Amino acid sequence: MLLTCNMAFPVTAQDLVKTYNVINPNTEAWQGAPVEIGGIDGYRSALVTIDGKEVPCQMDDLDGDGGADHLFFLTDIKGKDRQTVKVSLWRKGDPRSYKERTFADIILPNSKIKEKNKQNVYLKEFTVMGGSDPFRSIHQHGVVFESELTAFRIYCSPRQTVDLYGKYKRQLELKESEFYPDKEQLAQGFGDDVLLVGDGVGLGALNGWNGNEPVAFTDCESRSQRIVTTGPLRSIVEIVDKNWRPTADAEPFTVTSRYTIIAGHRDCKVDVQVSVPKGFTLTNDIKKTPYYIGITNVRGSKSWTNAKGLLASWGSDYPAKGDTTTQTKQTVGLAVCIPAANLEKRADTKYDYGYVVKIPQGHLTYAISFCSDKEENGYHNEDAWKKATSEWERDLQKRSLIILKK
């Protein structure tokens, strides 16, 4: 169930009020810093004020039980600063209305509608049996999600490639364009597909590794895509590969990947969880399973790394294979940042630059980001993207807001 702050707010007295201190331990100011508070089960509405001023918030059902369990909001906070946050909660009533700054959807094609950007059979989630490939059956080929800056789609094929949609303007577009803008929308300044992923992993998709090349999630009981939440401040989508066997004689286990995009951010956080059914444990063989995370080797691109988990590139190519007449070359900067402790070795393939990684504790969090040269307010050359990714990597290391309850 999806709960977001997007309707009228109750006028009755609140049922619970909590006060927190939000502290920025870093010396630099942080614009749009994400703050998350758990344990709000049993409430339907929320109001957040920071130093007495209302800020947009979002209530999310992250465990899928039908009720909100987390409260999410953004704050602009100075370096070494402390803010007083007041959270008012109601058990009844409807949430407040805030401007939409993120979006996600899954769509089935409607045979009665010809236009590619007007399909209207919307899904919350879908599951296919392991041997099935619904790539041609799902409109947009999988779940899509966006902030004002960037947009992504995750192919529902076993490779689960992450494809990209670049924008000229900082605005939401996928609800209207459905990843396929028409001529009128393009004339209005809409963006479109900017990456030829081919047979690679795209931008930072997780795959297995057989010692020579990435391994897709083919041998599994089922594969699912789900919109965990979508709202004004963040969207979270989930990919589940249930009872996957990386090799024919391997023990089955489940890999769950959650992609989170936040309003005002161009990057996306990826949380990976490796699990087994109740009654089983993560064996040493499962813990030693190698994985692959990479970025597409765009034709003629140059890549660079700091050898500590940041891997980035800059290059240009046509986004559709073989189409050099109706499409123009797109220049993109790609980047992935993986914790150094999870790196095994650098491994470039025919299609990707990448790393072999390990997940010995059953959990991995990494980040992906990109820019398109078409952006009006973006990065337009390799040097600018190098500087931006270096700053991004350092920023990821210090993104630690401390929430202290009074």
PDB file of C-alpha atoms in Angstrom, residues 87-386:
ATOM      1  CA  VAL A  87       6.448  15.697  14.434  1.00  0.00           C
ATOM      2  CA  SER A  88       2.674  15.669  14.975  1.00  0.00           C
ATOM      3  CA  LEU A  89       0.831  12.434  14.187  1.00  0.00           C
ATOM      4  CA  TRP A  90      -2.870  11.637  13.707  1.00  0.00           C
ATOM      5  CA  ARG A  91      -4.522   8.213  13.761  1.00  0.00           C
ATOM      6  CA  LYS A  92      -7.389   9.439  11.567  1.00  0.00           C
ATOM      7  CA  GLY A  93      -7.710  11.860   8.676  1.00  0.00           C
ATOM      8  CA  ASP A  94      -5.934  12.343   5.378  1.00  0.00           C
ATOM      9  CA  PRO A  95      -2.354  13.484   4.697  1.00  0.00           C
ATOM     10  CA  ARG A  96      -1.386  16.989   3.584  1.00  0.00           C
ATOM     11  CA  SER A  97      -0.804  17.977  -0.044  1.00  0.00           C
ATOM     12  CA  TYR A  98       2.724  18.712  -1.288  1.00  0.00           C
ATOM     13  CA  LYS A  99       4.258  19.266  -4.709  1.00  0.00           C
ATOM     14  CA  GLU A 100       5.204  16.039  -6.483  1.00  0.00           C
ATOM     15  CA  ARG A 101       8.962  15.852  -6.962  1.00  0.00           C
ATOM     16  CA  THR A 102       9.429  12.129  -7.634  1.00  0.00           C
ATOM     17  CA  PHE A 103       7.440   9.553  -9.593  1.00  0.00           C
ATOM     18  CA  ALA A 104       7.380   5.821 -10.350  1.00  0.00           C
ATOM     19  CA  ASP A 105       5.128   3.479 -12.299  1.00  0.00           C
ATOM     20  CA  ILE A 106       4.756   0.116 -14.011  1.00  0.00           C
ATOM     21  CA  ILE A 107       2.465  -0.102 -17.033  1.00  0.00           C
ATOM     22  CA  LEU A 108       0.980  -2.882 -19.135  1.00  0.00           C
ATOM     23  CA  PRO A 109       0.318  -2.062 -22.792  1.00  0.00           C
ATOM     24  CA  ASN A 110      -3.305  -1.463 -23.788  1.00  0.00           C
ATOM     25  CA  SER A 111      -3.995  -3.028 -27.184  1.00  0.00           C
ATOM     26  CA  LYS A 112      -6.756  -0.484 -27.825  1.00  0.00           C
ATOM     27  CA  ILE A 113      -4.364   2.480 -27.581  1.00  0.00           C
ATOM     28  CA  LYS A 114      -1.775   3.087 -30.290  1.00  0.00           C
ATOM     29  CA  GLU A 115       0.154   5.976 -28.757  1.00  0.00           C
ATOM     30  CA  LYS A 116       3.220   4.782 -26.824  1.00  0.00           C
ATOM     31  CA  ASN A 117       2.925   7.582 -24.288  1.00  0.00           C
ATOM     32  CA  LYS A 118      -0.754   7.041 -23.453  1.00  0.00           C
ATOM     33  CA  GLN A 119      -0.826   3.461 -22.188  1.00  0.00           C
ATOM     34  CA  ASN A 120      -3.027   3.177 -19.116  1.00  0.00           C
ATOM     35  CA  VAL A 121      -2.973  -0.224 -17.405  1.00  0.00           C
ATOM     36  CA  TYR A 122      -1.071   0.591 -14.217  1.00  0.00           C
ATOM     37  CA  LEU A 123       0.499  -2.002 -11.934  1.00  0.00           C
ATOM     38  CA  LYS A 124       1.771  -1.789  -8.382  1.00  0.00           C
ATOM     39  CA  GLU A 125       3.896  -4.914  -8.866  1.00  0.00           C
ATOM     40  CA  PHE A 126       4.252  -8.056 -10.933  1.00  0.00           C
ATOM     41  CA  THR A 127       5.917 -11.463 -10.619  1.00  0.00           C
ATOM     42  CA  VAL A 128       6.944 -13.871 -13.368  1.00  0.00           C
ATOM     43  CA  MET A 129       8.192 -17.431 -13.091  1.00  0.00           C
ATOM     44  CA  GLY A 130      11.946 -17.813 -13.350  1.00  0.00           C
ATOM     45  CA  GLY A 131      12.037 -19.110 -16.902  1.00  0.00           C
ATOM     46  CA  SER A 132       9.881 -16.281 -18.267  1.00  0.00           C
ATOM     47  CA  ASP A 133      11.106 -13.065 -19.856  1.00  0.00           C
ATOM     48  CA  PRO A 134       8.348 -10.395 -19.860  1.00  0.00           C
ATOM     49  CA  PHE A 135      10.557  -7.789 -21.525  1.00  0.00           C
ATOM     50  CA  ARG A 136       8.186  -7.392 -24.498  1.00  0.00           C
ATOM     51  CA  SER A 137       5.029  -7.692 -22.362  1.00  0.00           C
ATOM     52  CA  ILE A 138       5.647  -4.796 -19.972  1.00  0.00           C
ATOM     53  CA  HIS A 139       5.314  -1.287 -21.365  1.00  0.00           C
ATOM     54  CA  GLN A 140       8.591   0.616 -20.889  1.00  0.00           C
ATOM     55  CA  HIS A 141      10.150  -2.878 -20.432  1.00  0.00           C
ATOM     56  CA  GLY A 142      10.005  -2.554 -16.644  1.00  0.00           C
ATOM     57  CA  VAL A 143       9.524  -0.205 -13.738  1.00  0.00           C
ATOM     58  CA  VAL A 144      10.453   3.474 -14.251  1.00  0.00           C
ATOM     59  CA  PHE A 145      11.184   6.154 -11.655  1.00  0.00           C
ATOM     60  CA  GLU A 146      12.489   9.718 -11.551  1.00  0.00           C
ATOM     61  CA  SER A 147      13.335  12.888  -9.686  1.00  0.00           C
ATOM     62  CA  GLU A 148      13.294  16.322 -11.320  1.00  0.00           C
ATOM     63  CA  LEU A 149      16.904  15.797 -12.466  1.00  0.00           C
ATOM     64  CA  THR A 150      17.135  12.226 -13.726  1.00  0.00           C
ATOM     65  CA  ALA A 151      14.986   9.244 -14.726  1.00  0.00           C
ATOM     66  CA  PHE A 152      15.664   5.504 -14.792  1.00  0.00           C
ATOM     67  CA  ARG A 153      14.068   2.261 -15.889  1.00  0.00           C
ATOM     68  CA  ILE A 154      14.988  -1.263 -14.837  1.00  0.00           C
ATOM     69  CA  TYR A 155      14.503  -3.892 -17.505  1.00  0.00           C
ATOM     70  CA  CYS A 156      12.393  -6.843 -16.397  1.00  0.00           C
ATOM     71  CA  SER A 157      14.703  -9.224 -18.266  1.00  0.00           C
ATOM     72  CA  PRO A 158      17.022 -11.553 -16.268  1.00  0.00           C
ATOM     73  CA  ARG A 159      19.908  -9.075 -16.701  1.00  0.00           C
ATOM     74  CA  GLN A 160      17.823  -6.339 -14.972  1.00  0.00           C
ATOM     75  CA  THR A 161      19.749  -3.658 -16.846  1.00  0.00           C
ATOM     76  CA  VAL A 162      19.339  -0.051 -15.682  1.00  0.00           C
ATOM     77  CA  ASP A 163      18.554   2.282 -18.603  1.00  0.00           C
ATOM     78  CA  LEU A 164      18.524   6.095 -18.552  1.00  0.00           C
ATOM     79  CA  TYR A 165      16.304   9.001 -19.586  1.00  0.00           C
ATOM     80  CA  GLY A 166      18.037  12.386 -19.828  1.00  0.00           C
ATOM     81  CA  LYS A 167      16.259  15.719 -19.415  1.00  0.00           C
ATOM     82  CA  TYR A 168      16.746  19.257 -20.651  1.00  0.00           C
ATOM     83  CA  LYS A 169      14.722  20.789 -17.835  1.00  0.00           C
ATOM     84  CA  ARG A 170      14.433  19.940 -14.177  1.00  0.00           C
ATOM     85  CA  GLN A 171      10.897  18.594 -14.126  1.00  0.00           C
ATOM     86  CA  LEU A 172       8.929  15.368 -13.833  1.00  0.00           C
ATOM     87  CA  GLU A 173       8.115  13.867 -17.236  1.00  0.00           C
ATOM     88  CA  LEU A 174       7.511  10.118 -17.096  1.00  0.00           C
ATOM     89  CA  LYS A 175       3.833  10.314 -16.150  1.00  0.00           C
ATOM     90  CA  GLU A 176       3.252  12.125 -19.438  1.00  0.00           C
ATOM     91  CA  SER A 177       5.950  10.712 -21.712  1.00  0.00           C
ATOM     92  CA  GLU A 178       6.059   7.116 -20.398  1.00  0.00           C
ATOM     93  CA  PHE A 179       9.738   7.048 -21.471  1.00  0.00           C
ATOM     94  CA  TYR A 180       8.575   7.579 -25.084  1.00  0.00           C
ATOM     95  CA  PRO A 181       7.944  11.306 -25.695  1.00  0.00           C
ATOM     96  CA  ASP A 182       6.070  12.171 -28.874  1.00  0.00           C
ATOM     97  CA  LYS A 183       7.024  14.938 -31.307  1.00  0.00           C
ATOM     98  CA  GLU A 184       4.942  17.546 -29.493  1.00  0.00           C
ATOM     99  CA  GLN A 185       6.555  16.727 -26.160  1.00  0.00           C
ATOM    100  CA  LEU A 186      10.034  16.800 -27.650  1.00  0.00           C
ATOM    101  CA  ALA A 187       9.250  20.204 -29.124  1.00  0.00           C
ATOM    102  CA  GLN A 188       8.230  21.356 -25.640  1.00  0.00           C
ATOM    103  CA  GLY A 189      11.652  20.372 -24.299  1.00  0.00           C
ATOM    104  CA  PHE A 190      11.006  16.901 -22.952  1.00  0.00           C
ATOM    105  CA  GLY A 191      13.975  14.556 -22.609  1.00  0.00           C
ATOM    106  CA  ASP A 192      14.254  10.948 -23.786  1.00  0.00           C
ATOM    107  CA  ASP A 193      16.390   7.792 -23.780  1.00  0.00           C
ATOM    108  CA  VAL A 194      20.110   8.635 -23.701  1.00  0.00           C
ATOM    109  CA  LEU A 195      21.893   5.284 -23.286  1.00  0.00           C
ATOM    110  CA  LEU A 196      22.510   2.286 -25.535  1.00  0.00           C
ATOM    111  CA  VAL A 197      22.860  -0.521 -22.993  1.00  0.00           C
ATOM    112  CA  GLY A 198      23.123  -3.392 -25.493  1.00  0.00           C
ATOM    113  CA  ASP A 199      23.979  -6.624 -23.683  1.00  0.00           C
ATOM    114  CA  GLY A 200      25.548  -4.877 -20.707  1.00  0.00           C
ATOM    115  CA  VAL A 201      24.359  -3.976 -17.213  1.00  0.00           C
ATOM    116  CA  GLY A 202      23.590  -0.325 -17.999  1.00  0.00           C
ATOM    117  CA  LEU A 203      24.142   1.910 -14.991  1.00  0.00           C
ATOM    118  CA  GLY A 204      25.092  -0.105 -11.939  1.00  0.00           C
ATOM    119  CA  ALA A 205      22.752  -3.097 -12.204  1.00  0.00           C
ATOM    120  CA  LEU A 206      23.731  -5.987  -9.916  1.00  0.00           C
ATOM    121  CA  ASN A 207      24.526  -9.289 -11.640  1.00  0.00           C
ATOM    122  CA  GLY A 208      26.227 -12.508 -10.659  1.00  0.00           C
ATOM    123  CA  TRP A 209      29.760 -13.370 -11.801  1.00  0.00           C
ATOM    124  CA  ASN A 210      31.055 -16.687 -13.169  1.00  0.00           C
ATOM    125  CA  GLY A 211      34.745 -15.807 -13.185  1.00  0.00           C
ATOM    126  CA  ASN A 212      34.726 -14.425 -16.720  1.00  0.00           C
ATOM    127  CA  GLU A 213      31.538 -12.444 -17.269  1.00  0.00           C
ATOM    128  CA  PRO A 214      28.350 -11.265 -15.557  1.00  0.00           C
ATOM    129  CA  VAL A 215      25.643 -13.850 -14.850  1.00  0.00           C
ATOM    130  CA  ALA A 216      21.984 -12.863 -15.206  1.00  0.00           C
ATOM    131  CA  PHE A 217      19.249 -13.919 -12.772  1.00  0.00           C
ATOM    132  CA  THR A 218      17.984 -16.675 -15.044  1.00  0.00           C
ATOM    133  CA  ASP A 219      17.915 -19.747 -12.797  1.00  0.00           C
ATOM    134  CA  CYS A 220      15.494 -18.590 -10.100  1.00  0.00           C
ATOM    135  CA  GLU A 221      12.031 -19.527  -8.904  1.00  0.00           C
ATOM    136  CA  SER A 222      10.553 -16.134  -9.757  1.00  0.00           C
ATOM    137  CA  ARG A 223      11.452 -12.511 -10.479  1.00  0.00           C
ATOM    138  CA  SER A 224       9.418  -9.553  -9.270  1.00  0.00           C
ATOM    139  CA  GLN A 225       9.290  -5.783  -9.654  1.00  0.00           C
ATOM    140  CA  ARG A 226       7.379  -3.640  -7.165  1.00  0.00           C
ATOM    141  CA  ILE A 227       6.781   0.007  -6.388  1.00  0.00           C
ATOM    142  CA  VAL A 228       7.388   0.179  -2.648  1.00  0.00           C
ATOM    143  CA  THR A 229       6.414   3.843  -2.485  1.00  0.00           C
ATOM    144  CA  THR A 230       6.182   6.897  -4.693  1.00  0.00           C
ATOM    145  CA  GLY A 231       5.445  10.361  -3.426  1.00  0.00           C
ATOM    146  CA  PRO A 232       6.448  14.002  -3.288  1.00  0.00           C
ATOM    147  CA  LEU A 233       9.880  13.411  -1.742  1.00  0.00           C
ATOM    148  CA  ARG A 234      11.068   9.943  -2.709  1.00  0.00           C
ATOM    149  CA  SER A 235      10.263   6.867  -4.739  1.00  0.00           C
ATOM    150  CA  ILE A 236      11.475   3.359  -3.931  1.00  0.00           C
ATOM    151  CA  VAL A 237      11.254   0.411  -6.323  1.00  0.00           C
ATOM    152  CA  GLU A 238      12.147  -3.176  -5.522  1.00  0.00           C
ATOM    153  CA  ILE A 239      13.544  -6.052  -7.588  1.00  0.00           C
ATOM    154  CA  VAL A 240      13.326  -9.566  -6.106  1.00  0.00           C
ATOM    155  CA  ASP A 241      15.039 -12.647  -7.518  1.00  0.00           C
ATOM    156  CA  LYS A 242      13.583 -15.478  -5.444  1.00  0.00           C
ATOM    157  CA  ASN A 243      15.555 -18.666  -4.833  1.00  0.00           C
ATOM    158  CA  TRP A 244      18.271 -17.858  -7.349  1.00  0.00           C
ATOM    159  CA  ARG A 245      20.975 -20.401  -8.163  1.00  0.00           C
ATOM    160  CA  PRO A 246      24.100 -18.737  -9.605  1.00  0.00           C
ATOM    161  CA  THR A 247      25.338 -22.196 -10.648  1.00  0.00           C
ATOM    162  CA  ALA A 248      23.478 -25.449 -11.224  1.00  0.00           C
ATOM    163  CA  ASP A 249      24.696 -27.015  -7.958  1.00  0.00           C
ATOM    164  CA  ALA A 250      24.463 -23.877  -5.788  1.00  0.00           C
ATOM    165  CA  GLU A 251      22.128 -23.513  -2.828  1.00  0.00           C
ATOM    166  CA  PRO A 252      19.159 -21.271  -3.685  1.00  0.00           C
ATOM    167  CA  PHE A 253      18.882 -17.862  -2.048  1.00  0.00           C
ATOM    168  CA  THR A 254      16.966 -14.650  -2.662  1.00  0.00           C
ATOM    169  CA  VAL A 255      18.439 -11.327  -3.777  1.00  0.00           C
ATOM    170  CA  THR A 256      16.356  -8.209  -3.114  1.00  0.00           C
ATOM    171  CA  SER A 257      17.459  -4.841  -4.526  1.00  0.00           C
ATOM    172  CA  ARG A 258      15.759  -1.574  -3.590  1.00  0.00           C
ATOM    173  CA  TYR A 259      16.418   1.580  -5.630  1.00  0.00           C
ATOM    174  CA  THR A 260      15.668   4.877  -3.865  1.00  0.00           C
ATOM    175  CA  ILE A 261      15.523   8.226  -5.654  1.00  0.00           C
ATOM    176  CA  ILE A 262      15.051  11.451  -3.693  1.00  0.00           C
ATOM    177  CA  ALA A 263      13.634  14.803  -4.752  1.00  0.00           C
ATOM    178  CA  GLY A 264      16.321  17.227  -5.876  1.00  0.00           C
ATOM    179  CA  HIS A 265      18.931  14.462  -6.232  1.00  0.00           C
ATOM    180  CA  ARG A 266      20.387  13.064  -9.450  1.00  0.00           C
ATOM    181  CA  ASP A 267      21.804   9.942  -7.815  1.00  0.00           C
ATOM    182  CA  CYS A 268      20.058   6.801  -6.649  1.00  0.00           C
ATOM    183  CA  LYS A 269      20.789   4.592  -3.647  1.00  0.00           C
ATOM    184  CA  VAL A 270      20.734   0.815  -4.115  1.00  0.00           C
ATOM    185  CA  ASP A 271      20.206  -1.461  -1.101  1.00  0.00           C
ATOM    186  CA  VAL A 272      20.866  -5.164  -1.707  1.00  0.00           C
ATOM    187  CA  GLN A 273      19.750  -7.866   0.720  1.00  0.00           C
ATOM    188  CA  VAL A 274      20.722 -11.535   0.395  1.00  0.00           C
ATOM    189  CA  SER A 275      18.384 -13.853   2.294  1.00  0.00           C
ATOM    190  CA  VAL A 276      17.271 -17.454   2.759  1.00  0.00           C
ATOM    191  CA  PRO A 277      13.930 -18.871   3.984  1.00  0.00           C
ATOM    192  CA  LYS A 278      13.179 -19.271   7.666  1.00  0.00           C
ATOM    193  CA  GLY A 279      14.933 -22.299   9.103  1.00  0.00           C
ATOM    194  CA  PHE A 280      17.968 -21.843   6.848  1.00  0.00           C
ATOM    195  CA  THR A 281      21.160 -19.837   7.319  1.00  0.00           C
ATOM    196  CA  LEU A 282      23.478 -17.968   5.002  1.00  0.00           C
ATOM    197  CA  THR A 283      26.113 -20.604   4.395  1.00  0.00           C
ATOM    198  CA  ASN A 284      29.758 -19.831   3.613  1.00  0.00           C
ATOM    199  CA  ASP A 285      29.135 -20.754  -0.023  1.00  0.00           C
ATOM    200  CA  ILE A 286      26.333 -18.184  -0.245  1.00  0.00           C
ATOM    201  CA  LYS A 287      28.432 -15.552   1.529  1.00  0.00           C
ATOM    202  CA  LYS A 288      31.295 -16.169  -0.927  1.00  0.00           C
ATOM    203  CA  THR A 289      29.092 -15.737  -4.026  1.00  0.00           C
ATOM    204  CA  PRO A 290      30.720 -13.184  -6.349  1.00  0.00           C
ATOM    205  CA  TYR A 291      28.676 -10.413  -7.970  1.00  0.00           C
ATOM    206  CA  TYR A 292      29.266  -7.857 -10.679  1.00  0.00           C
ATOM    207  CA  ILE A 293      28.420  -4.125 -10.707  1.00  0.00           C
ATOM    208  CA  GLY A 294      29.398  -2.027 -13.697  1.00  0.00           C
ATOM    209  CA  ILE A 295      28.585   0.803 -16.074  1.00  0.00           C
ATOM    210  CA  THR A 296      28.031   0.567 -19.821  1.00  0.00           C
ATOM    211  CA  ASN A 297      31.105   1.009 -21.967  1.00  0.00           C
ATOM    212  CA  VAL A 298      29.706   3.774 -24.152  1.00  0.00           C
ATOM    213  CA  ARG A 299      31.393   3.736 -27.548  1.00  0.00           C
ATOM    214  CA  GLY A 300      34.580   5.760 -27.457  1.00  0.00           C
ATOM    215  CA  SER A 301      34.150   6.552 -23.779  1.00  0.00           C
ATOM    216  CA  LYS A 302      36.861   7.105 -21.207  1.00  0.00           C
ATOM    217  CA  SER A 303      36.567   5.661 -17.708  1.00  0.00           C
ATOM    218  CA  TRP A 304      38.327   6.455 -14.465  1.00  0.00           C
ATOM    219  CA  THR A 305      38.385   5.144 -10.905  1.00  0.00           C
ATOM    220  CA  ASN A 306      39.877   6.114  -7.570  1.00  0.00           C
ATOM    221  CA  ALA A 307      40.433   2.403  -6.796  1.00  0.00           C
ATOM    222  CA  LYS A 308      38.238   2.849  -3.715  1.00  0.00           C
ATOM    223  CA  GLY A 309      34.872   2.123  -5.262  1.00  0.00           C
ATOM    224  CA  LEU A 310      34.210   5.125  -7.500  1.00  0.00           C
ATOM    225  CA  LEU A 311      33.987   4.190 -11.172  1.00  0.00           C
ATOM    226  CA  ALA A 312      32.893   6.735 -13.768  1.00  0.00           C
ATOM    227  CA  SER A 313      32.960   7.456 -17.508  1.00  0.00           C
ATOM    228  CA  TRP A 314      32.133  10.016 -20.199  1.00  0.00           C
ATOM    229  CA  GLY A 315      31.187   9.216 -23.776  1.00  0.00           C
ATOM    230  CA  SER A 316      28.777   9.594 -26.705  1.00  0.00           C
ATOM    231  CA  ASP A 317      26.702   7.151 -28.744  1.00  0.00           C
ATOM    232  CA  TYR A 318      23.318   6.688 -30.397  1.00  0.00           C
ATOM    233  CA  PRO A 319      20.768   5.448 -27.818  1.00  0.00           C
ATOM    234  CA  ALA A 320      19.090   3.044 -30.243  1.00  0.00           C
ATOM    235  CA  LYS A 321      21.176   0.337 -31.899  1.00  0.00           C
ATOM    236  CA  GLY A 322      21.612   0.895 -35.615  1.00  0.00           C
ATOM    237  CA  ASP A 323      19.491   4.067 -35.652  1.00  0.00           C
ATOM    238  CA  THR A 324      21.669   6.943 -36.862  1.00  0.00           C
ATOM    239  CA  THR A 325      19.008   8.682 -38.947  1.00  0.00           C
ATOM    240  CA  THR A 326      16.078   9.502 -36.628  1.00  0.00           C
ATOM    241  CA  GLN A 327      18.183   9.829 -33.474  1.00  0.00           C
ATOM    242  CA  THR A 328      21.135  11.981 -32.536  1.00  0.00           C
ATOM    243  CA  LYS A 329      24.171  11.012 -30.512  1.00  0.00           C
ATOM    244  CA  GLN A 330      23.741  11.400 -26.780  1.00  0.00           C
ATOM    245  CA  THR A 331      26.627  12.304 -24.481  1.00  0.00           C
ATOM    246  CA  VAL A 332      26.419  10.988 -20.938  1.00  0.00           C
ATOM    247  CA  GLY A 333      28.467  10.779 -17.792  1.00  0.00           C
ATOM    248  CA  LEU A 334      27.990   7.582 -15.782  1.00  0.00           C
ATOM    249  CA  ALA A 335      29.097   6.769 -12.255  1.00  0.00           C
ATOM    250  CA  VAL A 336      28.795   4.101  -9.580  1.00  0.00           C
ATOM    251  CA  CYS A 337      30.178   4.200  -6.040  1.00  0.00           C
ATOM    252  CA  ILE A 338      30.659   0.934  -4.129  1.00  0.00           C
ATOM    253  CA  PRO A 339      32.025   0.603  -0.571  1.00  0.00           C
ATOM    254  CA  ALA A 340      35.732  -0.277  -0.733  1.00  0.00           C
ATOM    255  CA  ALA A 341      35.221  -3.151   1.722  1.00  0.00           C
ATOM    256  CA  ASN A 342      33.000  -4.958  -0.812  1.00  0.00           C
ATOM    257  CA  LEU A 343      35.395  -4.738  -3.769  1.00  0.00           C
ATOM    258  CA  GLU A 344      37.095  -7.910  -5.009  1.00  0.00           C
ATOM    259  CA  LYS A 345      38.759  -6.755  -8.219  1.00  0.00           C
ATOM    260  CA  ARG A 346      38.334  -4.553 -11.273  1.00  0.00           C
ATOM    261  CA  ALA A 347      36.783  -6.451 -14.183  1.00  0.00           C
ATOM    262  CA  ASP A 348      36.020  -4.820 -17.526  1.00  0.00           C
ATOM    263  CA  THR A 349      34.055  -6.828 -20.096  1.00  0.00           C
ATOM    264  CA  LYS A 350      33.145  -6.398 -23.745  1.00  0.00           C
ATOM    265  CA  TYR A 351      30.136  -4.291 -22.755  1.00  0.00           C
ATOM    266  CA  ASP A 352      30.929  -2.781 -19.352  1.00  0.00           C
ATOM    267  CA  TYR A 353      33.482  -1.246 -17.048  1.00  0.00           C
ATOM    268  CA  GLY A 354      33.028  -2.788 -13.643  1.00  0.00           C
ATOM    269  CA  TYR A 355      33.986  -4.438 -10.401  1.00  0.00           C
ATOM    270  CA  VAL A 356      33.573  -7.925  -8.995  1.00  0.00           C
ATOM    271  CA  VAL A 357      32.097  -7.449  -5.545  1.00  0.00           C
ATOM    272  CA  LYS A 358      31.330  -9.557  -2.486  1.00  0.00           C
ATOM    273  CA  ILE A 359      28.432  -9.406  -0.031  1.00  0.00           C
ATOM    274  CA  PRO A 360      29.706 -11.547   2.878  1.00  0.00           C
ATOM    275  CA  GLN A 361      27.302 -10.118   5.470  1.00  0.00           C
ATOM    276  CA  GLY A 362      24.252 -10.391   3.241  1.00  0.00           C
ATOM    277  CA  HIS A 363      23.798  -6.643   2.774  1.00  0.00           C
ATOM    278  CA  LEU A 364      25.305  -4.053   0.437  1.00  0.00           C
ATOM    279  CA  THR A 365      24.485  -0.390  -0.140  1.00  0.00           C
ATOM    280  CA  TYR A 366      25.941   1.429  -3.136  1.00  0.00           C
ATOM    281  CA  ALA A 367      24.988   4.406  -5.292  1.00  0.00           C
ATOM    282  CA  ILE A 368      24.560   5.181  -8.992  1.00  0.00           C
ATOM    283  CA  SER A 369      24.446   8.537 -10.774  1.00  0.00           C
ATOM    284  CA  PHE A 370      24.505  10.019 -14.265  1.00  0.00           C
ATOM    285  CA  CYS A 371      24.310  13.248 -16.200  1.00  0.00           C
ATOM    286  CA  SER A 372      23.255  14.040 -19.746  1.00  0.00           C
ATOM    287  CA  ASP A 373      24.944  16.724 -21.806  1.00  0.00           C
ATOM    288  CA  LYS A 374      21.493  17.927 -22.890  1.00  0.00           C
ATOM    289  CA  GLU A 375      20.731  19.243 -19.381  1.00  0.00           C
ATOM    290  CA  GLU A 376      20.376  23.016 -19.267  1.00  0.00           C
ATOM    291  CA  ASN A 377      21.889  23.068 -15.775  1.00  0.00           C
ATOM    292  CA  GLY A 378      24.258  20.124 -15.734  1.00  0.00           C
ATOM    293  CA  TYR A 379      27.739  18.951 -16.719  1.00  0.00           C
ATOM    294  CA  HIS A 380      28.920  19.337 -20.302  1.00  0.00           C
ATOM    295  CA  ASN A 381      32.424  17.895 -20.510  1.00  0.00           C
ATOM    296  CA  GLU A 382      34.584  15.156 -19.088  1.00  0.00           C
ATOM    297  CA  ASP A 383      36.507  17.404 -16.699  1.00  0.00           C
ATOM    298  CA  ALA A 384      33.328  18.804 -15.165  1.00  0.00           C
ATOM    299  CA  TRP A 385      31.924  15.287 -14.658  1.00  0.00           C
ATOM    300  CA  LYS A 386      35.211  14.104 -13.125  1.00  0.00           C
TER     301      LYS A 386
END
